[in-house]
Amino acid sequence: MLLKSFKLSVFLLLCFCFMFNSCKSIKSTTVNTQLLHPAIIPLPAKLLWENKAYKVPKANTICFNDGGKVAASWLHKLLQSANIAATVTSGNNCGNWNITLNPSLKSSLGEEGYNLEITENGIQLNSGTKAGLLYAIQTLRQFFPAGIENQQLSSEQISLAQVSISDKPEYSWRGTMVDVARSFFDLKYLKHHVDRMALYKLNRLHLHLTDDQGWRIEIKSKPKLTQVSSRGSVTGGRSGYLTQEEYKELQDYALERNIIIIPEIDMPGHIYAALAAYPELNCENNSNINPKKATPPEPYSGEEVGWSKFCLKNPATYDFVSEVIGELSEITKGPWIHIGGDEIEDPLYKTFVVKADSIVRHYNKIAIGWEEVTQAKVSDSFISQQWNGKTESVVDVKVIESICSQFYFDHGNTPGQKDVATWCKKDGITIKEVYNFLNTNPMVIGVEAPVWTEKVHSNQAMDDRFWPRLTAVAEIAWTPLSKRDFSDFAKRLSMQGNRLGYMGVNFFQNPEIEWNNISKAEQAGDVFSNFSPGE
Ligand code: TNX
């Protein structure tokens, strides 16, 4: 009996070595049995390991029931990338890989939850929704050796740890924000960003599309926004814009991965790029703009904030807002439009916010704004995004938590990092500080981490600010508080480094983590990059 369990441990250890390429760091006397299992982030809500493995056979069948076809395509792609041959067929539990969509599971698992069982008979993925099935596959993906991300798997037999998982998220809003206005990030980068978000079950991508320095979305009724306003950027940053076609392509790509895009038009402040193209929107004598910063039509490439605003007493302002929001609503698939609303003083500010809210609702969307908007009596559906916690709110609306001291990833990973913001927290934001997020406000629907780009001008730098801190965001947003434990998370993260490396993510090798061996791919890309599962 003892001998048998010793053999089993050696077997599992070997599997582990193979899977994580990390034998060198394992000393036989200090083996932590917990680490014999794949390191899953975010940690599932309920998870029970069996100390056994399922050896994937040479011939496999993926069997899906009604509604499970898309999930079957994702799974097939995953297995193909591991050199595992499989036939895909419809039916009920007719394979060794079975996908079951069962809407009645929604009552227990919600909109995004799933069950994943790996037993000696094979793999079962169940959910009430397609999103849940996709997440079951994202969890399963982390059972495979990291080389799967970059075609680095040999044809050796794969063993999967046996497990029983029942999982669902703590919060519905698990977001990231990219400021494409100060410096532009193109469709290709944004798709890679979406790929990476999907692996960690992040589901909201907020694009800060406009600011003083640039306007990044094509609005056909206002052609100068692209002809003129998109040309600028912060000094050293990139200019450009997304065409409506590209915006649609990004949304479709993201939606396949259960990610909704939230476009932000930042108003009534942070609006100089638009005013430079349409100077007729200014008040008399340009009294709405600080002349020391810019005089239209000169572009602005500095970093200061709070010096430009719409002319709020000018009726043309509201026509402009209505036309822009109308067109943006038409091309936006998600239910939300972000109207900004930050860092501005004006006697008509509250009136503007209420009007902008009603314009957004007129186009059948839900408005989101930075926390200052809650000084105004916005509608009940409005969502406030908290960033400094200083606003005296007159309404009780839902909240997205982005408090700058925990979530502003334009701040450094470590003290003294170069090209980072320091205004909210001088020494940067550690992974542990992100992980220690505690929420007691029942109005909070989730969290979102922004990267502002005054100082982030390359894909490499954007990767460095987001990763690995976004893995901590993913876990605090998904895993119930009672299951969170930083030292356990840090161990799991140490084993994810190799995967991020194979995915070509230029992540910051934070000294808080004892990284295992890390393989680095030159190019960004992973097992599901550019893959479409079809309808
Ligand atoms: C504050 S917080 C801003 C942005 C800046 C950022 C720099 C908020 C809603 N606005 O305009 O880019 O700080 O960290």
PDB file of N, CA and C in Angstrom, residues 301-353:
ATOM      1  N   SER A 301       0.049  68.095 -26.813  1.00  0.00           N
ATOM      2  CA  SER A 301       0.789  66.848 -26.599  1.00  0.00           C
ATOM      3  C   SER A 301       1.393  66.769 -25.195  1.00  0.00           C
ATOM      4  N   GLY A 302       0.913  67.638 -24.312  1.00  0.00           N
ATOM      5  CA  GLY A 302       1.391  67.599 -22.921  1.00  0.00           C
ATOM      6  C   GLY A 302       0.632  66.559 -22.100  1.00  0.00           C
ATOM      7  N   GLU A 303       0.861  66.608 -20.782  1.00  0.00           N
ATOM      8  CA  GLU A 303       0.266  65.588 -19.903  1.00  0.00           C
ATOM      9  C   GLU A 303      -0.705  66.161 -18.889  1.00  0.00           C
ATOM     10  N   GLU A 304      -0.888  67.483 -18.923  1.00  0.00           N
ATOM     11  CA  GLU A 304      -1.720  68.054 -17.853  1.00  0.00           C
ATOM     12  C   GLU A 304      -3.202  67.788 -18.083  1.00  0.00           C
ATOM     13  N   VAL A 305      -3.938  67.789 -16.983  1.00  0.00           N
ATOM     14  CA  VAL A 305      -5.377  67.505 -17.082  1.00  0.00           C
ATOM     15  C   VAL A 305      -6.161  68.674 -16.498  1.00  0.00           C
ATOM     16  N   GLY A 306      -7.453  68.744 -16.826  1.00  0.00           N
ATOM     17  CA  GLY A 306      -8.348  69.700 -16.179  1.00  0.00           C
ATOM     18  C   GLY A 306      -8.302  71.102 -16.753  1.00  0.00           C
ATOM     19  N   TRP A 307      -7.882  71.276 -18.013  1.00  0.00           N
ATOM     20  CA  TRP A 307      -7.757  72.626 -18.562  1.00  0.00           C
ATOM     21  C   TRP A 307      -8.647  72.880 -19.795  1.00  0.00           C
ATOM     22  N   SER A 308      -9.365  71.850 -20.232  1.00  0.00           N
ATOM     23  CA  SER A 308     -10.263  72.064 -21.371  1.00  0.00           C
ATOM     24  C   SER A 308     -11.649  71.547 -21.029  1.00  0.00           C
ATOM     25  N   LYS A 309     -12.661  72.168 -21.612  1.00  0.00           N
ATOM     26  CA  LYS A 309     -14.017  71.638 -21.434  1.00  0.00           C
ATOM     27  C   LYS A 309     -14.905  72.117 -22.580  1.00  0.00           C
ATOM     28  N   PHE A 310     -16.002  71.416 -22.759  1.00  0.00           N
ATOM     29  CA  PHE A 310     -17.012  71.890 -23.685  1.00  0.00           C
ATOM     30  C   PHE A 310     -17.551  73.222 -23.185  1.00  0.00           C
ATOM     31  N   CYS A 311     -18.075  74.005 -24.104  1.00  0.00           N
ATOM     32  CA  CYS A 311     -18.771  75.231 -23.722  1.00  0.00           C
ATOM     33  C   CYS A 311     -20.192  74.819 -23.325  1.00  0.00           C
ATOM     34  N   LEU A 312     -20.425  74.750 -22.028  1.00  0.00           N
ATOM     35  CA  LEU A 312     -21.664  74.096 -21.570  1.00  0.00           C
ATOM     36  C   LEU A 312     -22.910  74.942 -21.743  1.00  0.00           C
ATOM     37  N   LYS A 313     -22.707  76.239 -22.042  1.00  0.00           N
ATOM     38  CA  LYS A 313     -23.914  77.044 -22.281  1.00  0.00           C
ATOM     39  C   LYS A 313     -24.246  77.116 -23.770  1.00  0.00           C
ATOM     40  N   ASN A 314     -23.433  76.468 -24.585  1.00  0.00           N
ATOM     41  CA  ASN A 314     -23.635  76.513 -26.036  1.00  0.00           C
ATOM     42  C   ASN A 314     -24.508  75.330 -26.487  1.00  0.00           C
ATOM     43  N   PRO A 315     -25.705  75.613 -27.053  1.00  0.00           N
ATOM     44  CA  PRO A 315     -26.593  74.513 -27.469  1.00  0.00           C
ATOM     45  C   PRO A 315     -25.921  73.557 -28.466  1.00  0.00           C
ATOM     46  N   ALA A 316     -24.974  74.077 -29.270  1.00  0.00           N
ATOM     47  CA  ALA A 316     -24.290  73.222 -30.262  1.00  0.00           C
ATOM     48  C   ALA A 316     -23.557  72.062 -29.582  1.00  0.00           C
ATOM     49  N   THR A 317     -23.134  72.292 -28.334  1.00  0.00           N
ATOM     50  CA  THR A 317     -22.439  71.236 -27.584  1.00  0.00           C
ATOM     51  C   THR A 317     -23.335  69.995 -27.477  1.00  0.00           C
ATOM     52  N   TYR A 318     -24.607  70.236 -27.161  1.00  0.00           N
ATOM     53  CA  TYR A 318     -25.506  69.097 -26.920  1.00  0.00           C
ATOM     54  C   TYR A 318     -25.875  68.401 -28.231  1.00  0.00           C
ATOM     55  N   ASP A 319     -25.914  69.158 -29.322  1.00  0.00           N
ATOM     56  CA  ASP A 319     -26.144  68.521 -30.634  1.00  0.00           C
ATOM     57  C   ASP A 319     -24.963  67.603 -30.962  1.00  0.00           C
ATOM     58  N   PHE A 320     -23.776  68.128 -30.707  1.00  0.00           N
ATOM     59  CA  PHE A 320     -22.564  67.348 -30.968  1.00  0.00           C
ATOM     60  C   PHE A 320     -22.583  66.056 -30.137  1.00  0.00           C
ATOM     61  N   VAL A 321     -22.863  66.207 -28.846  1.00  0.00           N
ATOM     62  CA  VAL A 321     -22.871  65.045 -27.948  1.00  0.00           C
ATOM     63  C   VAL A 321     -23.905  64.033 -28.433  1.00  0.00           C
ATOM     64  N   SER A 322     -25.066  64.522 -28.794  1.00  0.00           N
ATOM     65  CA  SER A 322     -26.130  63.615 -29.211  1.00  0.00           C
ATOM     66  C   SER A 322     -25.753  62.876 -30.500  1.00  0.00           C
ATOM     67  N   GLU A 323     -25.160  63.585 -31.451  1.00  0.00           N
ATOM     68  CA  GLU A 323     -24.778  62.914 -32.708  1.00  0.00           C
ATOM     69  C   GLU A 323     -23.684  61.875 -32.472  1.00  0.00           C
ATOM     70  N   VAL A 324     -22.713  62.238 -31.662  1.00  0.00           N
ATOM     71  CA  VAL A 324     -21.610  61.307 -31.404  1.00  0.00           C
ATOM     72  C   VAL A 324     -22.116  60.078 -30.643  1.00  0.00           C
ATOM     73  N   ILE A 325     -22.890  60.315 -29.583  1.00  0.00           N
ATOM     74  CA  ILE A 325     -23.387  59.179 -28.783  1.00  0.00           C
ATOM     75  C   ILE A 325     -24.343  58.317 -29.617  1.00  0.00           C
ATOM     76  N   GLY A 326     -25.139  58.986 -30.456  1.00  0.00           N
ATOM     77  CA  GLY A 326     -26.076  58.230 -31.318  1.00  0.00           C
ATOM     78  C   GLY A 326     -25.322  57.278 -32.227  1.00  0.00           C
ATOM     79  N   GLU A 327     -24.298  57.794 -32.894  1.00  0.00           N
ATOM     80  CA  GLU A 327     -23.551  56.940 -33.830  1.00  0.00           C
ATOM     81  C   GLU A 327     -22.765  55.859 -33.086  1.00  0.00           C
ATOM     82  N   LEU A 328     -22.194  56.242 -31.959  1.00  0.00           N
ATOM     83  CA  LEU A 328     -21.428  55.273 -31.178  1.00  0.00           C
ATOM     84  C   LEU A 328     -22.346  54.156 -30.654  1.00  0.00           C
ATOM     85  N   SER A 329     -23.544  54.522 -30.247  1.00  0.00           N
ATOM     86  CA  SER A 329     -24.491  53.514 -29.746  1.00  0.00           C
ATOM     87  C   SER A 329     -24.834  52.507 -30.840  1.00  0.00           C
ATOM     88  N   GLU A 330     -24.976  53.038 -32.051  1.00  0.00           N
ATOM     89  CA  GLU A 330     -25.335  52.158 -33.165  1.00  0.00           C
ATOM     90  C   GLU A 330     -24.269  51.095 -33.437  1.00  0.00           C
ATOM     91  N   ILE A 331     -23.012  51.464 -33.262  1.00  0.00           N
ATOM     92  CA  ILE A 331     -21.940  50.507 -33.584  1.00  0.00           C
ATOM     93  C   ILE A 331     -21.437  49.744 -32.351  1.00  0.00           C
ATOM     94  N   THR A 332     -22.047  50.029 -31.200  1.00  0.00           N
ATOM     95  CA  THR A 332     -21.595  49.364 -29.972  1.00  0.00           C
ATOM     96  C   THR A 332     -22.532  48.214 -29.611  1.00  0.00           C
ATOM     97  N   LYS A 333     -21.969  47.033 -29.428  1.00  0.00           N
ATOM     98  CA  LYS A 333     -22.796  45.846 -29.174  1.00  0.00           C
ATOM     99  C   LYS A 333     -23.176  45.682 -27.712  1.00  0.00           C
ATOM    100  N   GLY A 334     -22.321  46.152 -26.823  1.00  0.00           N
ATOM    101  CA  GLY A 334     -22.604  46.018 -25.394  1.00  0.00           C
ATOM    102  C   GLY A 334     -23.636  47.040 -24.954  1.00  0.00           C
ATOM    103  N   PRO A 335     -24.158  46.897 -23.731  1.00  0.00           N
ATOM    104  CA  PRO A 335     -25.199  47.804 -23.244  1.00  0.00           C
ATOM    105  C   PRO A 335     -24.698  49.137 -22.686  1.00  0.00           C
ATOM    106  N   TRP A 336     -23.370  49.328 -22.585  1.00  0.00           N
ATOM    107  CA  TRP A 336     -22.875  50.502 -21.864  1.00  0.00           C
ATOM    108  C   TRP A 336     -22.106  51.497 -22.737  1.00  0.00           C
ATOM    109  N   ILE A 337     -22.289  52.791 -22.411  1.00  0.00           N
ATOM    110  CA  ILE A 337     -21.458  53.867 -22.979  1.00  0.00           C
ATOM    111  C   ILE A 337     -20.909  54.656 -21.784  1.00  0.00           C
ATOM    112  N   HIS A 338     -19.584  54.848 -21.793  1.00  0.00           N
ATOM    113  CA  HIS A 338     -18.937  55.597 -20.698  1.00  0.00           C
ATOM    114  C   HIS A 338     -18.816  57.049 -21.134  1.00  0.00           C
ATOM    115  N   ILE A 339     -19.300  57.975 -20.306  1.00  0.00           N
ATOM    116  CA  ILE A 339     -19.273  59.397 -20.707  1.00  0.00           C
ATOM    117  C   ILE A 339     -18.174  60.191 -19.992  1.00  0.00           C
ATOM    118  N   GLY A 340     -17.287  59.505 -19.291  1.00  0.00           N
ATOM    119  CA  GLY A 340     -16.174  60.226 -18.642  1.00  0.00           C
ATOM    120  C   GLY A 340     -16.677  61.015 -17.445  1.00  0.00           C
ATOM    121  N   GLY A 341     -16.606  62.352 -17.558  1.00  0.00           N
ATOM    122  CA  GLY A 341     -17.141  63.200 -16.493  1.00  0.00           C
ATOM    123  C   GLY A 341     -16.147  63.562 -15.403  1.00  0.00           C
ATOM    124  N   ASP A 342     -14.859  63.273 -15.619  1.00  0.00           N
ATOM    125  CA  ASP A 342     -13.869  63.489 -14.559  1.00  0.00           C
ATOM    126  C   ASP A 342     -13.164  64.833 -14.681  1.00  0.00           C
ATOM    127  N   GLU A 343     -12.625  65.256 -13.561  1.00  0.00           N
ATOM    128  CA  GLU A 343     -11.652  66.349 -13.473  1.00  0.00           C
ATOM    129  C   GLU A 343     -12.071  67.630 -14.208  1.00  0.00           C
ATOM    130  N   ILE A 344     -13.171  68.190 -13.785  1.00  0.00           N
ATOM    131  CA  ILE A 344     -13.594  69.437 -14.408  1.00  0.00           C
ATOM    132  C   ILE A 344     -14.445  70.223 -13.425  1.00  0.00           C
ATOM    133  N   GLU A 345     -14.314  71.539 -13.503  1.00  0.00           N
ATOM    134  CA  GLU A 345     -15.191  72.382 -12.693  1.00  0.00           C
ATOM    135  C   GLU A 345     -15.955  73.299 -13.626  1.00  0.00           C
ATOM    136  N   ASP A 346     -17.248  73.372 -13.413  1.00  0.00           N
ATOM    137  CA  ASP A 346     -18.083  74.251 -14.230  1.00  0.00           C
ATOM    138  C   ASP A 346     -19.436  74.355 -13.541  1.00  0.00           C
ATOM    139  N   PRO A 347     -19.995  75.578 -13.471  1.00  0.00           N
ATOM    140  CA  PRO A 347     -21.308  75.706 -12.815  1.00  0.00           C
ATOM    141  C   PRO A 347     -22.383  74.848 -13.486  1.00  0.00           C
ATOM    142  N   LEU A 348     -22.176  74.536 -14.756  1.00  0.00           N
ATOM    143  CA  LEU A 348     -23.196  73.751 -15.468  1.00  0.00           C
ATOM    144  C   LEU A 348     -22.847  72.256 -15.542  1.00  0.00           C
ATOM    145  N   TYR A 349     -21.852  71.859 -14.766  1.00  0.00           N
ATOM    146  CA  TYR A 349     -21.388  70.457 -14.834  1.00  0.00           C
ATOM    147  C   TYR A 349     -22.521  69.457 -14.582  1.00  0.00           C
ATOM    148  N   LYS A 350     -23.270  69.673 -13.501  1.00  0.00           N
ATOM    149  CA  LYS A 350     -24.310  68.696 -13.149  1.00  0.00           C
ATOM    150  C   LYS A 350     -25.387  68.645 -14.226  1.00  0.00           C
ATOM    151  N   THR A 351     -25.737  69.818 -14.749  1.00  0.00           N
ATOM    152  CA  THR A 351     -26.737  69.861 -15.828  1.00  0.00           C
ATOM    153  C   THR A 351     -26.241  69.041 -17.018  1.00  0.00           C
ATOM    154  N   PHE A 352     -24.963  69.202 -17.332  1.00  0.00           N
ATOM    155  CA  PHE A 352     -24.401  68.453 -18.450  1.00  0.00           C
ATOM    156  C   PHE A 352     -24.514  66.955 -18.213  1.00  0.00           C
ATOM    157  N   VAL A 353     -24.144  66.517 -17.025  1.00  0.00           N
ATOM    158  CA  VAL A 353     -24.134  65.073 -16.733  1.00  0.00           C
ATOM    159  C   VAL A 353     -25.553  64.497 -16.864  1.00  0.00           C
TER     160      VAL A 353
END
